[in-house]
PDB file of C-alpha atoms in Angstrom:
ATOM      1  CA  MET M   1     -25.545 -39.534 -68.511  1.00  0.00           C
ATOM      2  CA  GLU M   2     -29.245 -40.540 -68.549  1.00  0.00           C
ATOM      3  CA  LYS M   3     -30.154 -43.995 -69.637  1.00  0.00           C
ATOM      4  CA  VAL M   4     -32.365 -44.400 -72.754  1.00  0.00           C
ATOM      5  CA  ARG M   5     -35.808 -45.721 -71.586  1.00  0.00           C
ATOM      6  CA  ILE M   6     -37.474 -48.406 -73.597  1.00  0.00           C
ATOM      7  CA  LEU M   7     -40.970 -49.887 -73.247  1.00  0.00           C
ATOM      8  CA  VAL M   8     -41.572 -53.383 -74.709  1.00  0.00           C
ATOM      9  CA  VAL M   9     -45.346 -54.272 -75.139  1.00  0.00           C
ATOM     10  CA  ASP M  10     -46.073 -57.959 -76.060  1.00  0.00           C
ATOM     11  CA  ASP M  11     -48.526 -60.357 -74.547  1.00  0.00           C
ATOM     12  CA  GLU M  12     -45.740 -63.122 -74.482  1.00  0.00           C
ATOM     13  CA  GLU M  13     -44.331 -62.639 -70.880  1.00  0.00           C
ATOM     14  CA  SER M  14     -41.305 -64.767 -71.621  1.00  0.00           C
ATOM     15  CA  LEU M  15     -40.403 -62.773 -74.794  1.00  0.00           C
ATOM     16  CA  CYS M  16     -40.861 -59.535 -72.862  1.00  0.00           C
ATOM     17  CA  GLU M  17     -38.427 -60.774 -70.160  1.00  0.00           C
ATOM     18  CA  ILE M  18     -35.837 -61.988 -72.791  1.00  0.00           C
ATOM     19  CA  LEU M  19     -35.853 -58.507 -74.462  1.00  0.00           C
ATOM     20  CA  LYS M  20     -35.718 -56.738 -71.078  1.00  0.00           C
ATOM     21  CA  PHE M  21     -32.673 -58.763 -70.002  1.00  0.00           C
ATOM     22  CA  ASN M  22     -30.798 -58.457 -73.206  1.00  0.00           C
ATOM     23  CA  LEU M  23     -31.568 -54.711 -73.801  1.00  0.00           C
ATOM     24  CA  GLU M  24     -30.644 -53.997 -70.152  1.00  0.00           C
ATOM     25  CA  LYS M  25     -27.235 -55.641 -70.764  1.00  0.00           C
ATOM     26  CA  GLU M  26     -26.750 -53.002 -73.565  1.00  0.00           C
ATOM     27  CA  GLY M  27     -27.294 -50.290 -71.118  1.00  0.00           C
ATOM     28  CA  TYR M  28     -30.952 -49.317 -71.655  1.00  0.00           C
ATOM     29  CA  GLU M  29     -33.574 -48.960 -69.027  1.00  0.00           C
ATOM     30  CA  VAL M  30     -36.448 -51.378 -69.923  1.00  0.00           C
ATOM     31  CA  ASP M  31     -40.100 -51.671 -68.824  1.00  0.00           C
ATOM     32  CA  THR M  32     -42.543 -54.219 -70.077  1.00  0.00           C
ATOM     33  CA  ALA M  33     -46.412 -54.213 -70.612  1.00  0.00           C
ATOM     34  CA  LEU M  34     -48.347 -57.332 -71.464  1.00  0.00           C
ATOM     35  CA  SER M  35     -51.023 -55.549 -73.347  1.00  0.00           C
ATOM     36  CA  ALA M  36     -51.730 -52.237 -75.060  1.00  0.00           C
ATOM     37  CA  GLU M  37     -54.198 -51.520 -72.308  1.00  0.00           C
ATOM     38  CA  GLU M  38     -51.616 -51.931 -69.676  1.00  0.00           C
ATOM     39  CA  ALA M  39     -49.223 -49.733 -71.577  1.00  0.00           C
ATOM     40  CA  LEU M  40     -51.668 -46.895 -71.713  1.00  0.00           C
ATOM     41  CA  THR M  41     -51.850 -46.683 -68.006  1.00  0.00           C
ATOM     42  CA  MET M  42     -48.057 -45.968 -67.847  1.00  0.00           C
ATOM     43  CA  ASN M  43     -46.259 -42.555 -68.577  1.00  0.00           C
ATOM     44  CA  ILE M  44     -45.403 -43.540 -72.301  1.00  0.00           C
ATOM     45  CA  ALA M  45     -44.143 -39.944 -72.824  1.00  0.00           C
ATOM     46  CA  SER M  46     -41.200 -40.910 -70.622  1.00  0.00           C
ATOM     47  CA  TYR M  47     -39.780 -43.406 -73.050  1.00  0.00           C
ATOM     48  CA  GLN M  48     -37.433 -42.885 -75.904  1.00  0.00           C
ATOM     49  CA  LEU M  49     -38.426 -46.040 -77.898  1.00  0.00           C
ATOM     50  CA  LEU M  50     -41.332 -48.518 -77.979  1.00  0.00           C
ATOM     51  CA  LEU M  51     -41.234 -52.110 -79.138  1.00  0.00           C
ATOM     52  CA  LEU M  52     -44.758 -53.261 -80.038  1.00  0.00           C
ATOM     53  CA  ASP M  53     -46.352 -56.591 -80.797  1.00  0.00           C
ATOM     54  CA  VAL M  54     -49.179 -56.310 -83.121  1.00  0.00           C
ATOM     55  CA  MET M  55     -51.619 -59.127 -82.176  1.00  0.00           C
ATOM     56  CA  MET M  56     -52.738 -58.388 -78.621  1.00  0.00           C
ATOM     57  CA  GLY M  57     -56.214 -58.331 -76.763  1.00  0.00           C
ATOM     58  CA  GLU M  58     -58.683 -55.694 -77.459  1.00  0.00           C
ATOM     59  CA  ILE M  59     -56.261 -53.196 -78.516  1.00  0.00           C
ATOM     60  CA  SER M  60     -53.787 -54.125 -81.274  1.00  0.00           C
ATOM     61  CA  GLY M  61     -50.263 -52.966 -81.596  1.00  0.00           C
ATOM     62  CA  PHE M  62     -51.449 -50.994 -84.777  1.00  0.00           C
ATOM     63  CA  LYS M  63     -54.318 -49.349 -82.754  1.00  0.00           C
ATOM     64  CA  LEU M  64     -51.982 -48.418 -79.912  1.00  0.00           C
ATOM     65  CA  ALA M  65     -49.437 -46.955 -82.455  1.00  0.00           C
ATOM     66  CA  SER M  66     -52.364 -44.947 -83.955  1.00  0.00           C
ATOM     67  CA  ILE M  67     -53.396 -43.642 -80.608  1.00  0.00           C
ATOM     68  CA  LEU M  68     -49.704 -42.595 -79.650  1.00  0.00           C
ATOM     69  CA  LYS M  69     -49.169 -40.968 -83.095  1.00  0.00           C
ATOM     70  CA  ASN M  70     -52.252 -38.892 -82.495  1.00  0.00           C
ATOM     71  CA  SER M  71     -51.181 -37.460 -79.195  1.00  0.00           C
ATOM     72  CA  LYS M  72     -48.789 -34.425 -79.005  1.00  0.00           C
ATOM     73  CA  THR M  73     -46.907 -35.831 -75.965  1.00  0.00           C
ATOM     74  CA  THR M  74     -46.085 -39.142 -77.678  1.00  0.00           C
ATOM     75  CA  ALA M  75     -46.215 -38.627 -81.418  1.00  0.00           C
ATOM     76  CA  SER M  76     -42.472 -38.292 -81.835  1.00  0.00           C
ATOM     77  CA  ILE M  77     -41.426 -41.502 -79.882  1.00  0.00           C
ATOM     78  CA  PRO M  78     -39.922 -43.970 -82.203  1.00  0.00           C
ATOM     79  CA  ILE M  79     -41.793 -47.359 -82.787  1.00  0.00           C
ATOM     80  CA  ILE M  80     -40.441 -50.624 -83.655  1.00  0.00           C
ATOM     81  CA  PHE M  81     -43.049 -53.382 -84.437  1.00  0.00           C
ATOM     82  CA  CYS M  82     -41.873 -56.915 -83.353  1.00  0.00           C
ATOM     83  CA  THR M  83     -44.606 -59.371 -84.729  1.00  0.00           C
ATOM     84  CA  ALA M  84     -45.569 -62.479 -86.448  1.00  0.00           C
ATOM     85  CA  LYS M  85     -47.839 -60.561 -88.937  1.00  0.00           C
ATOM     86  CA  ASP M  86     -45.177 -60.686 -91.658  1.00  0.00           C
ATOM     87  CA  THR M  87     -47.019 -60.209 -94.886  1.00  0.00           C
ATOM     88  CA  GLU M  88     -46.085 -57.200 -97.183  1.00  0.00           C
ATOM     89  CA  LYS M  89     -49.514 -55.771 -96.472  1.00  0.00           C
ATOM     90  CA  ASP M  90     -48.776 -55.949 -92.625  1.00  0.00           C
ATOM     91  CA  THR M  91     -45.456 -54.197 -92.970  1.00  0.00           C
ATOM     92  CA  VAL M  92     -46.800 -51.493 -95.104  1.00  0.00           C
ATOM     93  CA  GLU M  93     -49.591 -50.861 -92.679  1.00  0.00           C
ATOM     94  CA  GLY M  94     -47.141 -50.607 -89.797  1.00  0.00           C
ATOM     95  CA  LEU M  95     -44.803 -48.297 -91.665  1.00  0.00           C
ATOM     96  CA  ASN M  96     -47.767 -46.045 -92.779  1.00  0.00           C
ATOM     97  CA  LEU M  97     -48.804 -45.661 -89.010  1.00  0.00           C
ATOM     98  CA  GLY M  98     -45.575 -44.004 -88.476  1.00  0.00           C
ATOM     99  CA  ALA M  99     -43.376 -47.052 -87.368  1.00  0.00           C
ATOM    100  CA  ASP M 100     -39.635 -46.551 -87.568  1.00  0.00           C
ATOM    101  CA  ASP M 101     -39.056 -50.352 -88.148  1.00  0.00           C
ATOM    102  CA  TYR M 102     -40.741 -53.624 -88.519  1.00  0.00           C
ATOM    103  CA  ILE M 103     -39.352 -56.808 -87.411  1.00  0.00           C
ATOM    104  CA  SER M 104     -40.957 -60.073 -88.272  1.00  0.00           C
ATOM    105  CA  LYS M 105     -40.995 -63.063 -85.657  1.00  0.00           C
ATOM    106  CA  PRO M 106     -39.178 -65.171 -85.132  1.00  0.00           C
ATOM    107  CA  PHE M 107     -36.100 -62.918 -84.780  1.00  0.00           C
ATOM    108  CA  SER M 108     -32.744 -62.993 -82.921  1.00  0.00           C
ATOM    109  CA  VAL M 109     -32.112 -60.899 -80.118  1.00  0.00           C
ATOM    110  CA  GLN M 110     -28.969 -59.478 -81.733  1.00  0.00           C
ATOM    111  CA  GLU M 111     -31.154 -58.398 -84.672  1.00  0.00           C
ATOM    112  CA  VAL M 112     -33.397 -56.515 -82.387  1.00  0.00           C
ATOM    113  CA  ILE M 113     -30.580 -54.926 -80.531  1.00  0.00           C
ATOM    114  CA  ALA M 114     -29.007 -53.843 -83.894  1.00  0.00           C
ATOM    115  CA  ARG M 115     -32.286 -52.238 -85.124  1.00  0.00           C
ATOM    116  CA  VAL M 116     -33.034 -50.600 -81.823  1.00  0.00           C
ATOM    117  CA  LYS M 117     -29.463 -48.900 -82.051  1.00  0.00           C
ATOM    118  CA  ALA M 118     -30.183 -47.984 -85.620  1.00  0.00           C
ATOM    119  CA  VAL M 119     -33.668 -46.269 -84.794  1.00  0.00           C
ATOM    120  CA  LEU M 120     -32.374 -44.507 -81.699  1.00  0.00           C
ATOM    121  CA  ARG M 121     -29.421 -43.070 -83.715  1.00  0.00           C
ATOM    122  CA  ARG M 122     -31.754 -41.772 -86.510  1.00  0.00           C
ATOM    123  CA  SER M 123     -34.177 -40.361 -83.889  1.00  0.00           C
ATOM    124  CA  LYS M 124     -31.303 -38.482 -82.070  1.00  0.00           C
ATOM    125  CA  GLN M 125     -30.188 -36.959 -85.476  1.00  0.00           C
ATOM    126  CA  GLU M 126     -33.677 -35.878 -86.331  1.00  0.00           C
ATOM    127  CA  GLN M 127     -34.111 -34.369 -82.944  1.00  0.00           C
ATOM    128  CA  GLN M 128     -30.788 -32.547 -83.269  1.00  0.00           C
ATOM    129  CA  LYS M 129     -31.937 -31.186 -86.664  1.00  0.00           C
ATOM    130  CA  GLN M 130     -35.367 -29.976 -85.348  1.00  0.00           C
ATOM    131  CA  ASN M 131     -34.165 -28.814 -81.918  1.00  0.00           C
ATOM    132  CA  PRO M 132     -30.736 -27.105 -81.794  1.00  0.00           C
ATOM    133  CA  SER M 133     -29.179 -27.748 -78.378  1.00  0.00           C
ATOM    134  CA  ASN M 134     -29.958 -24.024 -77.469  1.00  0.00           C
ATOM    135  CA  ILE M 135     -33.509 -24.512 -77.846  1.00  0.00           C
ATOM    136  CA  ILE M 136     -35.986 -26.720 -75.771  1.00  0.00           C
ATOM    137  CA  ARG M 137     -39.550 -27.333 -77.091  1.00  0.00           C
ATOM    138  CA  TYR M 138     -42.260 -29.003 -75.100  1.00  0.00           C
ATOM    139  CA  GLU M 139     -45.733 -28.634 -76.964  1.00  0.00           C
ATOM    140  CA  ASP M 140     -46.371 -24.785 -77.160  1.00  0.00           C
ATOM    141  CA  LEU M 141     -43.528 -24.051 -74.629  1.00  0.00           C
ATOM    142  CA  VAL M 142     -40.349 -22.827 -76.333  1.00  0.00           C
ATOM    143  CA  ILE M 143     -37.068 -21.999 -74.287  1.00  0.00           C
ATOM    144  CA  ASP M 144     -34.043 -20.403 -76.088  1.00  0.00           C
ATOM    145  CA  SER M 145     -30.973 -20.316 -73.948  1.00  0.00           C
ATOM    146  CA  ASN M 146     -29.142 -17.972 -76.336  1.00  0.00           C
ATOM    147  CA  SER M 147     -31.568 -15.117 -76.300  1.00  0.00           C
ATOM    148  CA  LYS M 148     -32.651 -16.134 -72.560  1.00  0.00           C
ATOM    149  CA  LYS M 149     -36.327 -15.997 -73.615  1.00  0.00           C
ATOM    150  CA  ALA M 150     -39.138 -18.251 -73.133  1.00  0.00           C
ATOM    151  CA  GLY M 151     -42.597 -18.239 -74.812  1.00  0.00           C
ATOM    152  CA  ILE M 152     -45.849 -20.026 -75.044  1.00  0.00           C
ATOM    153  CA  LYS M 153     -47.876 -20.128 -78.142  1.00  0.00           C
ATOM    154  CA  GLY M 154     -45.708 -17.352 -79.435  1.00  0.00           C
ATOM    155  CA  GLN M 155     -46.286 -15.117 -76.563  1.00  0.00           C
ATOM    156  CA  THR M 156     -42.906 -14.260 -74.578  1.00  0.00           C
ATOM    157  CA  ILE M 157     -42.949 -14.841 -70.875  1.00  0.00           C
ATOM    158  CA  THR M 158     -41.264 -12.341 -68.655  1.00  0.00           C
ATOM    159  CA  LEU M 159     -38.873 -14.191 -66.365  1.00  0.00           C
ATOM    160  CA  THR M 160     -36.242 -13.139 -64.031  1.00  0.00           C
ATOM    161  CA  LYS M 161     -32.775 -14.675 -64.493  1.00  0.00           C
ATOM    162  CA  LYS M 162     -33.236 -17.331 -61.870  1.00  0.00           C
ATOM    163  CA  GLU M 163     -36.814 -18.131 -63.152  1.00  0.00           C
ATOM    164  CA  PHE M 164     -35.515 -18.556 -66.654  1.00  0.00           C
ATOM    165  CA  GLU M 165     -32.615 -20.876 -65.071  1.00  0.00           C
ATOM    166  CA  LEU M 166     -34.929 -22.980 -63.102  1.00  0.00           C
ATOM    167  CA  LEU M 167     -37.468 -23.420 -66.146  1.00  0.00           C
ATOM    168  CA  TRP M 168     -34.455 -24.448 -68.334  1.00  0.00           C
ATOM    169  CA  LEU M 169     -33.171 -26.898 -65.970  1.00  0.00           C
ATOM    170  CA  PHE M 170     -36.545 -28.550 -65.370  1.00  0.00           C
ATOM    171  CA  VAL M 171     -37.827 -28.690 -68.906  1.00  0.00           C
ATOM    172  CA  SER M 172     -34.409 -29.896 -70.169  1.00  0.00           C
ATOM    173  CA  HIS M 173     -34.406 -32.705 -67.645  1.00  0.00           C
ATOM    174  CA  PRO M 174     -38.119 -33.943 -67.794  1.00  0.00           C
ATOM    175  CA  ASN M 175     -39.368 -36.218 -64.874  1.00  0.00           C
ATOM    176  CA  VAL M 176     -35.980 -35.753 -63.082  1.00  0.00           C
ATOM    177  CA  VAL M 177     -36.528 -34.758 -59.429  1.00  0.00           C
ATOM    178  CA  PHE M 178     -34.239 -31.925 -58.132  1.00  0.00           C
ATOM    179  CA  ASN M 179     -33.866 -31.620 -54.359  1.00  0.00           C
ATOM    180  CA  ARG M 180     -33.203 -28.201 -52.662  1.00  0.00           C
ATOM    181  CA  GLU M 181     -29.453 -28.964 -52.280  1.00  0.00           C
ATOM    182  CA  SER M 182     -29.087 -29.594 -56.026  1.00  0.00           C
ATOM    183  CA  LEU M 183     -31.140 -26.437 -56.907  1.00  0.00           C
ATOM    184  CA  LEU M 184     -29.017 -24.442 -54.680  1.00  0.00           C
ATOM    185  CA  GLU M 185     -25.801 -25.844 -56.430  1.00  0.00           C
ATOM    186  CA  LYS M 186     -27.056 -25.349 -59.920  1.00  0.00           C
ATOM    187  CA  ILE M 187     -28.932 -22.175 -59.738  1.00  0.00           C
ATOM    188  CA  TRP M 188     -27.648 -20.336 -56.777  1.00  0.00           C
ATOM    189  CA  HIS M 189     -24.352 -21.821 -56.788  1.00  0.00           C
ATOM    190  CA  ASN M 190     -24.452 -22.463 -53.131  1.00  0.00           C
ATOM    191  CA  ASP M 191     -24.987 -18.791 -52.187  1.00  0.00           C
ATOM    192  CA  VAL M 192     -24.688 -18.922 -48.463  1.00  0.00           C
ATOM    193  CA  TYR M 193     -27.360 -16.057 -48.043  1.00  0.00           C
ATOM    194  CA  VAL M 194     -30.111 -18.331 -49.838  1.00  0.00           C
ATOM    195  CA  ILE M 195     -32.697 -19.903 -47.647  1.00  0.00           C
ATOM    196  CA  ASP M 196     -35.045 -22.733 -48.488  1.00  0.00           C
ATOM    197  CA  ARG M 197     -37.923 -20.199 -48.559  1.00  0.00           C
ATOM    198  CA  THR M 198     -36.289 -18.435 -51.566  1.00  0.00           C
ATOM    199  CA  ILE M 199     -36.436 -21.545 -53.762  1.00  0.00           C
ATOM    200  CA  ASP M 200     -40.270 -21.912 -52.805  1.00  0.00           C
ATOM    201  CA  VAL M 201     -40.925 -18.357 -53.869  1.00  0.00           C
ATOM    202  CA  HIS M 202     -39.117 -18.784 -57.007  1.00  0.00           C
ATOM    203  CA  ILE M 203     -41.015 -21.877 -57.987  1.00  0.00           C
ATOM    204  CA  THR M 204     -44.461 -20.396 -57.041  1.00  0.00           C
ATOM    205  CA  ARG M 205     -43.709 -17.336 -59.181  1.00  0.00           C
ATOM    206  CA  LEU M 206     -42.588 -19.594 -62.163  1.00  0.00           C
ATOM    207  CA  ARG M 207     -45.665 -21.712 -61.998  1.00  0.00           C
ATOM    208  CA  LYS M 208     -47.923 -18.562 -62.250  1.00  0.00           C
ATOM    209  CA  LYS M 209     -45.966 -17.502 -65.502  1.00  0.00           C
ATOM    210  CA  ILE M 210     -46.034 -20.913 -67.311  1.00  0.00           C
ATOM    211  CA  ILE M 211     -49.768 -21.423 -67.338  1.00  0.00           C
ATOM    212  CA  PRO M 212     -51.147 -23.860 -68.694  1.00  0.00           C
ATOM    213  CA  TYR M 213     -47.857 -26.041 -67.920  1.00  0.00           C
ATOM    214  CA  ASP M 214     -47.936 -24.917 -64.252  1.00  0.00           C
ATOM    215  CA  LYS M 215     -49.447 -28.151 -63.155  1.00  0.00           C
ATOM    216  CA  GLN M 216     -46.420 -30.189 -64.608  1.00  0.00           C
ATOM    217  CA  LEU M 217     -43.900 -28.274 -62.379  1.00  0.00           C
ATOM    218  CA  VAL M 218     -44.776 -30.857 -59.560  1.00  0.00           C
ATOM    219  CA  THR M 219     -43.602 -30.952 -55.888  1.00  0.00           C
ATOM    220  CA  ARG M 220     -42.430 -34.339 -54.870  1.00  0.00           C
ATOM    221  CA  LEU M 221     -43.042 -34.025 -51.040  1.00  0.00           C
ATOM    222  CA  GLY M 222     -39.647 -34.929 -49.157  1.00  0.00           C
ATOM    223  CA  TYR M 223     -37.667 -34.994 -52.385  1.00  0.00           C
ATOM    224  CA  GLY M 224     -37.772 -31.864 -54.435  1.00  0.00           C
ATOM    225  CA  TYR M 225     -39.328 -30.588 -57.717  1.00  0.00           C
ATOM    226  CA  CYS M 226     -39.743 -31.838 -61.188  1.00  0.00           C
ATOM    227  CA  PHE M 227     -41.198 -31.057 -64.621  1.00  0.00           C
ATOM    228  CA  GLU M 228     -43.552 -34.028 -65.275  1.00  0.00           C
ATOM    229  CA  ILE M 229     -44.417 -35.037 -68.861  1.00  0.00           C
TER     230      ILE M 229
END
């Protein structure tokens, strides 16, 4: 089972390390950034939750949240503000920006962990309502495992059985690299007649059919393929 990835953004390095240590003890995968500017250089779309301070450098936590909520790739990521700005006005502003929770400093680590679990639980329930397990959506790309159909902007893509299975595998596991051996096992079920060139041909054909998302089906030289978001 893949770990939930959390990004902590706070200009207090010691606090970042405390949160990272304790959240990792709970089984989460945690990265830190000491400024909003640093966070924006990272692949924020790969995280399932953000913990943001408000008062940071040139770009505040509020500004960072606004940027993320206005981007299709990051708009749905839950945000918890952890900040010393604790007036009612500050809290209302944070929640109006789309934050899922607002924790005032000083706080206990256990309180943060409890809030994190609650927000992730609500987020998972909301995703299940919006995206039944048989349907995967990424921006304008929709894949339906029941009908075995895929489409972009409402236009059906004509895929072979293997192309559909590859697309479903890649998009349902974003940023996960699959090597040739795992693809042979999962898609071709270790068919002894399948050669490496067969996989390459299928990937090439699939890329041509999923434009403009073809560039996200990337090759990791020496490792395999992944759908990068």
